[in-house]
Amino acid sequence: MTSGVGRVHLPRIERLLIRHLSLYQEKRLIDVVFGDGVFCLAGANGLGKSTFLAALNFAITGIVADPNQKFQSLKEYYQHSLAFSRGYFVGRVNELDRDTAEVTVWFSLGETRCRITRSLFHPQSLRRLEIADFEGVPSFIGDGDDGAEGARLHERYAATVTKAAGLDSFEQLVFLQHYLLSFDERRHLLFWDADTTRQALFLVFGIDGATASQADEWLRRSDRLESQARNAQYQATTARQRAKELAERTKVGADGDAELVERYKDLTAACDRAAQAASDSSRAAEDARYKYTIAAAKLHALTTDYDRLFSQELAVESDPALHPLVQQGLGQHECGLCGTHGDSVAQRLEEALAARKCPLCRSGISPRPRRTAEGFDKLEELDRTIAEHHKVVMAAEQATARLVAEAEQARLDYEKALQARSEFEKQNVNVSLNSQAANSSGVLALIHQLETERADAVQRRDDFRRERDEYRRRLEPVQQELAVRYLEAERSFMPQFQSLAREFLGLDLQVTLEQRARGPELALTIQGTLRRMTTQLSESQRYFVDIALRMSLAQHLCGPSRTACLIIDTPEGSLDIAYESRAGRMFGKFVKANNRLIMTANINSSQLVQELAAACGRQSMRVERMTSWTTLSEVQAESEDLFDRAYADIEAALDSGNPA
């Protein structure tokens, strides 16, 4: 099993009960049992489909996603969402129903089953909590309120589900539920949001929860320090510009003072050049480190492939000269056991092999014919690839060492330039002030003050950047581990994604992991063309490729023996008629892989739903007719016969469907 697969348990939602959500005027009690396969809530625009999904996620997490909030970190997302969540149902619930409006959800996480009830206006309190094992035997039952007792129940619930999910914090579960498992009315694109993608990658590809939390915190701090460094740089630039303007307006009297001013300008220009050189060198060193990380991860993956293929295909019959350790010694002049490096390593191996002796134990080796099967050809090809890529790694390592040394030297040069200017200021400030006329001495004092402010701002900027770089250095091994895990997972994750996305697009596409200064990012290639910008795809392509990515990541995270449950507020409005049926087939492929969908659909655009119904059949799909939940508008009521015909077409597709 690929490292990390099946380590995390995701919510498997069974039932949702909503009381007194006044938006649904004709049905004061909404009670939905989801079952396996697909649950589709079908209705016209404005009936509350998106609100139903928001209530479902609110029941599990206590949070409603704010469409205007940008993800920055796990803790910040959770804390900032609380205020929005407390007010989300205002206007959707009658004031007279406010105290009784509540939501209850039943779901399981691994071997743990939960039933919770919470008020629609109290995100961090529970009115009831039931915890049981997978057979339904209760381990805890408690009643709470909208105050202190309910808050204690919520804390117990959060701790329980965090442990059952195999995560490190409740905020991680909230993140997965909102950003990975839900495609809602925000239309947030995971693929093209590097911050959310990075956090999802940490959790999906086997980084343990504690490390992922720590990495999230390090990244958050480095971002804040980068922001502080930019602010300090702005202050330094502003002070320098003001000092320059004042200096140009000030007439220098004595030639000696003029020389001092020119000398000071030269020192300031030298500081500027050194600062720019230090900044450029630091960025170049960072880029080199990330390139080395991804190259080393690729070499590790290739070596793993070689070892696996060797043991599977050629371990018994092959010549010992083909063993990975021997090949490493011959090709790289490095002993894979003790680490000795040099030409003597390869020479001793060649001598032992020429004498038909085992290079390790020196036992005699009987002649064995080399196999000419496909496995041997693959081994030879892999061996050549490894040798070539080892050169790439060595070059990247040497480039990194060189650029890191250059960056350190540039930093030292910058500090020397600052020190030289500082010494000059100490020695000459009084001379400069006293030599000026009365009407210019105040200006020169102000210039000196601005230069002091600039020097202080530059010092703060450099301090912020040094602290930022320390957090980035802490992140490097985590990012390297992620790169290795991703490359290992490509064998299972990539085919799943390609299969789902091709079902919709009808085009070949691929996802690669790229290392950037702030960490890893996913890059999408379609038909051999890199698509970095959302504008490089149509709206429907962006939405449904992103949904395919979520499906693939969720499947990989759950593992082949478990069920992923996605919540999708289907964006049919973005689809033209040519793609509606393809989207339905993509959804059907996901469900047939033993997964679940809780989705909405606009009944006026029913081709997607019909295609999905035909793929799943009545055994694997349930369609809830939402027109009976609330009062239709005058226009909708006049067209109700059209809704009836659309529902009839869906029902016919369900009856004729083939769930196999």
XYZ file of N, CA, C and O in Angstrom, residues 440-519:
320
model
N 19.416 76.082 6.708
C 19.523 74.726 6.145
C 19.854 73.679 7.189
O 19.784 72.485 6.906
N 20.245 74.128 8.407
C 20.623 73.138 9.419
C 19.440 72.257 9.805
O 19.599 71.056 10.038
N 18.256 72.852 9.862
C 17.072 72.055 10.194
C 16.775 71.012 9.135
O 16.369 69.882 9.430
N 16.986 71.390 7.876
C 16.760 70.449 6.775
C 17.732 69.280 6.860
O 17.361 68.111 6.701
N 19.026 69.615 7.146
C 20.014 68.546 7.251
C 19.725 67.630 8.434
O 19.933 66.411 8.365
N 19.221 68.218 9.526
C 18.842 67.384 10.670
C 17.712 66.435 10.291
O 17.691 65.259 10.684
N 16.770 66.958 9.508
C 15.663 66.115 9.064
C 16.152 65.012 8.130
O 15.705 63.864 8.202
N 17.105 65.373 7.247
C 17.678 64.351 6.365
C 18.343 63.258 7.184
O 18.170 62.058 6.919
N 19.103 63.697 8.193
C 19.763 62.711 9.043
C 18.735 61.822 9.757
O 18.914 60.600 9.861
N 17.653 62.421 10.206
C 16.602 61.643 10.876
C 15.983 60.624 9.917
O 15.742 59.466 10.283
N 15.735 61.078 8.692
C 15.154 60.162 7.696
C 16.112 59.019 7.373
O 15.686 57.868 7.197
N 17.410 59.342 7.280
C 18.378 58.293 7.000
C 18.448 57.295 8.162
O 18.618 56.091 7.966
N 18.301 57.818 9.388
C 18.272 56.926 10.553
C 17.035 56.029 10.504
O 17.111 54.821 10.761
N 15.898 56.648 10.146
C 14.669 55.856 10.014
C 14.830 54.798 8.931
O 14.381 53.652 9.089
N 15.475 55.196 7.841
C 15.677 54.240 6.755
C 16.566 53.086 7.200
O 16.266 51.920 6.935
N 17.643 53.411 7.911
C 18.547 52.356 8.386
C 17.831 51.415 9.349
O 18.004 50.192 9.291
N 17.000 52.001 10.228
C 16.238 51.165 11.161
C 15.264 50.256 10.404
O 15.113 49.072 10.744
N 14.596 50.806 9.396
C 13.638 50.010 8.621
C 14.345 48.884 7.871
O 13.846 47.754 7.799
N 15.521 49.207 7.316
C 16.296 48.172 6.619
C 16.717 47.070 7.580
O 16.664 45.879 7.255
N 17.113 47.463 8.798
C 17.509 46.468 9.790
C 16.326 45.573 10.161
O 16.469 44.353 10.262
N 15.154 46.191 10.349
C 13.959 45.394 10.661
C 13.627 44.456 9.509
O 13.285 43.291 9.719
N 13.721 44.986 8.286
C 13.456 44.144 7.117
C 14.368 42.931 7.081
O 13.917 41.799 6.866
N 15.641 43.159 7.314
C 16.593 42.055 7.284
C 16.333 41.067 8.411
O 16.457 39.850 8.228
N 15.966 41.585 9.594
C 15.646 40.691 10.710
C 14.426 39.843 10.374
O 14.404 38.635 10.652
N 13.403 40.472 9.794
C 12.202 39.730 9.406
C 12.548 38.649 8.384
O 12.060 37.511 8.461
N 13.390 39.005 7.423
C 13.733 38.042 6.373
C 14.556 36.878 6.927
O 14.366 35.734 6.509
N 15.458 37.176 7.875
C 16.246 36.093 8.478
C 15.337 35.135 9.251
O 15.491 33.915 9.151
N 14.381 35.708 9.990
C 13.448 34.847 10.729
C 12.551 34.088 9.768
O 12.249 32.905 9.976
N 12.116 34.758 8.692
C 11.314 34.083 7.666
C 12.075 32.913 7.057
O 11.524 31.812 6.890
N 13.343 33.126 6.731
C 14.152 32.071 6.127
C 14.336 30.896 7.081
O 14.432 29.745 6.641
N 14.362 31.167 8.384
C 14.485 30.081 9.361
C 13.249 29.184 9.310
O 13.367 27.956 9.329
N 12.068 29.773 9.229
C 10.857 28.961 9.119
C 10.819 28.208 7.789
O 10.365 27.066 7.724
N 11.291 28.844 6.737
C 11.323 28.153 5.445
C 12.297 26.979 5.474
O 12.041 25.947 4.841
N 13.413 27.128 6.204
C 14.350 26.002 6.335
C 13.706 24.849 7.102
O 13.942 23.677 6.796
N 12.887 25.184 8.096
C 12.172 24.131 8.819
C 11.177 23.405 7.908
O 10.923 22.215 8.070
N 10.614 24.135 6.972
C 9.636 23.546 6.053
C 10.277 22.641 5.007
O 9.599 21.752 4.471
N 11.532 22.865 4.695
C 12.175 22.133 3.600
C 12.073 20.618 3.735
O 11.681 19.935 2.778
N 12.426 20.013 4.903
C 12.311 18.551 4.976
C 10.879 18.055 4.847
O 10.644 16.972 4.302
N 9.901 18.855 5.327
C 8.495 18.464 5.184
C 8.105 18.494 3.711
O 7.439 17.589 3.201
N 8.531 19.534 3.010
C 8.220 19.649 1.589
C 8.927 18.558 0.782
O 8.377 18.033 -0.193
N 10.139 18.207 1.194
C 10.850 17.129 0.506
C 10.134 15.800 0.723
O 9.984 15.006 -0.216
N 9.672 15.574 1.960
C 8.928 14.342 2.226
C 7.651 14.302 1.393
O 7.279 13.260 0.848
N 6.975 15.456 1.277
C 5.768 15.513 0.466
C 6.073 15.180 -0.989
O 5.322 14.451 -1.643
N 7.180 15.712 -1.520
C 7.549 15.433 -2.912
C 7.762 13.937 -3.125
O 7.312 13.363 -4.121
N 8.432 13.284 -2.162
C 8.665 11.844 -2.267
C 7.345 11.092 -2.214
O 7.079 10.195 -3.022
N 6.490 11.466 -1.243
C 5.201 10.784 -1.100
C 4.339 10.963 -2.352
O 3.638 10.052 -2.775
N 4.371 12.165 -2.920
C 3.562 12.417 -4.107
C 4.025 11.539 -5.272
O 3.202 10.944 -5.981
N 5.324 11.473 -5.459
C 5.847 10.651 -6.553
C 5.493 9.177 -6.348
O 5.194 8.452 -7.300
N 5.524 8.711 -5.089
C 5.139 7.337 -4.800
C 3.649 7.118 -5.071
O 3.234 6.049 -5.515
N 2.834 8.151 -4.792
C 1.381 8.011 -4.914
C 0.888 8.169 -6.349
O -0.264 7.830 -6.640
N 1.745 8.684 -7.231
C 1.300 8.938 -8.599
C 0.747 7.692 -9.278
O -0.148 7.771 -10.116
N 1.262 6.508 -8.890
C 0.836 5.270 -9.559
C -0.648 5.004 -9.369
O -1.293 4.398 -10.227
N -1.205 5.419 -8.228
C -2.628 5.181 -7.987
C -3.458 6.452 -8.173
O -4.555 6.405 -8.746
N -2.950 7.587 -7.703
C -3.713 8.826 -7.773
C -3.878 9.315 -9.209
O -4.981 9.691 -9.627
N -2.792 9.320 -9.987
C -2.841 9.896 -11.319
C -3.814 9.170 -12.252
O -4.616 9.821 -12.939
N -3.812 7.834 -12.310
C -4.787 7.171 -13.178
C -6.230 7.483 -12.794
O -7.090 7.619 -13.669
N -6.512 7.598 -11.494
C -7.865 7.934 -11.059
C -8.266 9.309 -11.580
O -9.362 9.485 -12.135
N -7.377 10.272 -11.395
C -7.694 11.622 -11.845
C -7.832 11.681 -13.365
O -8.777 12.280 -13.901
N -6.892 11.078 -14.081
C -6.942 11.119 -15.536
C -8.213 10.474 -16.070
O -8.833 10.962 -17.011
N -8.619 9.355 -15.442
C -9.817 8.657 -15.890
C -11.063 9.510 -15.693
O -11.903 9.631 -16.589
N -11.189 10.136 -14.519
C -12.364 10.960 -14.240
C -12.380 12.211 -15.121
O -13.415 12.541 -15.727
N -11.266 12.903 -15.195
C -11.225 14.150 -15.958
C -11.419 13.900 -17.450
O -12.074 14.686 -18.142
N -10.843 12.798 -17.943
C -11.021 12.490 -19.364
C -12.475 12.145 -19.674
O -12.969 12.427 -20.776
N -13.165 11.550 -18.707
C -14.583 11.244 -18.895
C -15.360 12.516 -19.195
O -16.305 12.509 -19.980
N -14.931 13.628 -18.580
C -15.608 14.902 -18.820
C -15.019 15.649 -20.015
O -15.743 16.069 -20.917
N -13.705 15.810 -20.040
C -13.079 16.640 -21.071
C -12.923 15.938 -22.411
O -12.948 16.560 -23.461
N -12.665 14.620 -22.344
C -12.340 13.902 -23.560
C -10.935 14.198 -24.055
O -10.632 13.979 -25.231
N -10.076 14.732 -23.174
C -8.711 15.105 -23.539
C -7.724 14.476 -22.566
O -8.065 14.176 -21.426
N -6.482 14.305 -23.019
C -5.423 13.797 -22.150
C -4.925 14.934 -21.266
O -4.672 16.048 -21.741
N -4.754 14.651 -19.987
C -4.252 15.659 -19.073
C -3.428 15.006 -17.974
O -3.507 13.796 -17.752
N -2.634 15.821 -17.315
C -1.706 15.313 -16.299
C -1.499 16.372 -15.235
O -1.590 17.570 -15.491
N -1.228 15.904 -14.008
C -0.935 16.798 -12.892
C 0.488 16.529 -12.428
O 0.879 15.374 -12.246
N 1.257 17.581 -12.234
C 2.619 17.443 -11.708
C 2.763 18.307 -10.462
O 2.050 19.301 -10.289
N 3.693 17.907 -9.609
C 3.995 18.663 -8.399
C 5.214 19.536 -8.667
O 6.274 19.031 -9.033
N 5.054 20.858 -8.486
C 6.146 21.790 -8.702
C 6.527 22.440 -7.372
O 5.666 22.742 -6.550
N 7.837 22.643 -7.169
C 8.317 23.294 -5.962
C 8.515 24.783 -6.239
O 9.204 25.172 -7.166
N 7.860 25.589 -5.410
C 7.959 27.037 -5.498
C 8.577 27.578 -4.204
O 8.747 26.832 -3.232
N 8.858 28.882 -4.212
C 9.495 29.474 -3.041
C 8.656 29.282 -1.785
O 9.175 29.063 -0.699
N 7.324 29.345 -1.909
C 6.460 29.190 -0.739
C 6.064 27.738 -0.500
O 5.334 27.447 0.447
N 6.517 26.836 -1.363
C 6.189 25.438 -1.150
C 5.643 24.793 -2.416
O 5.610 25.414 -3.488
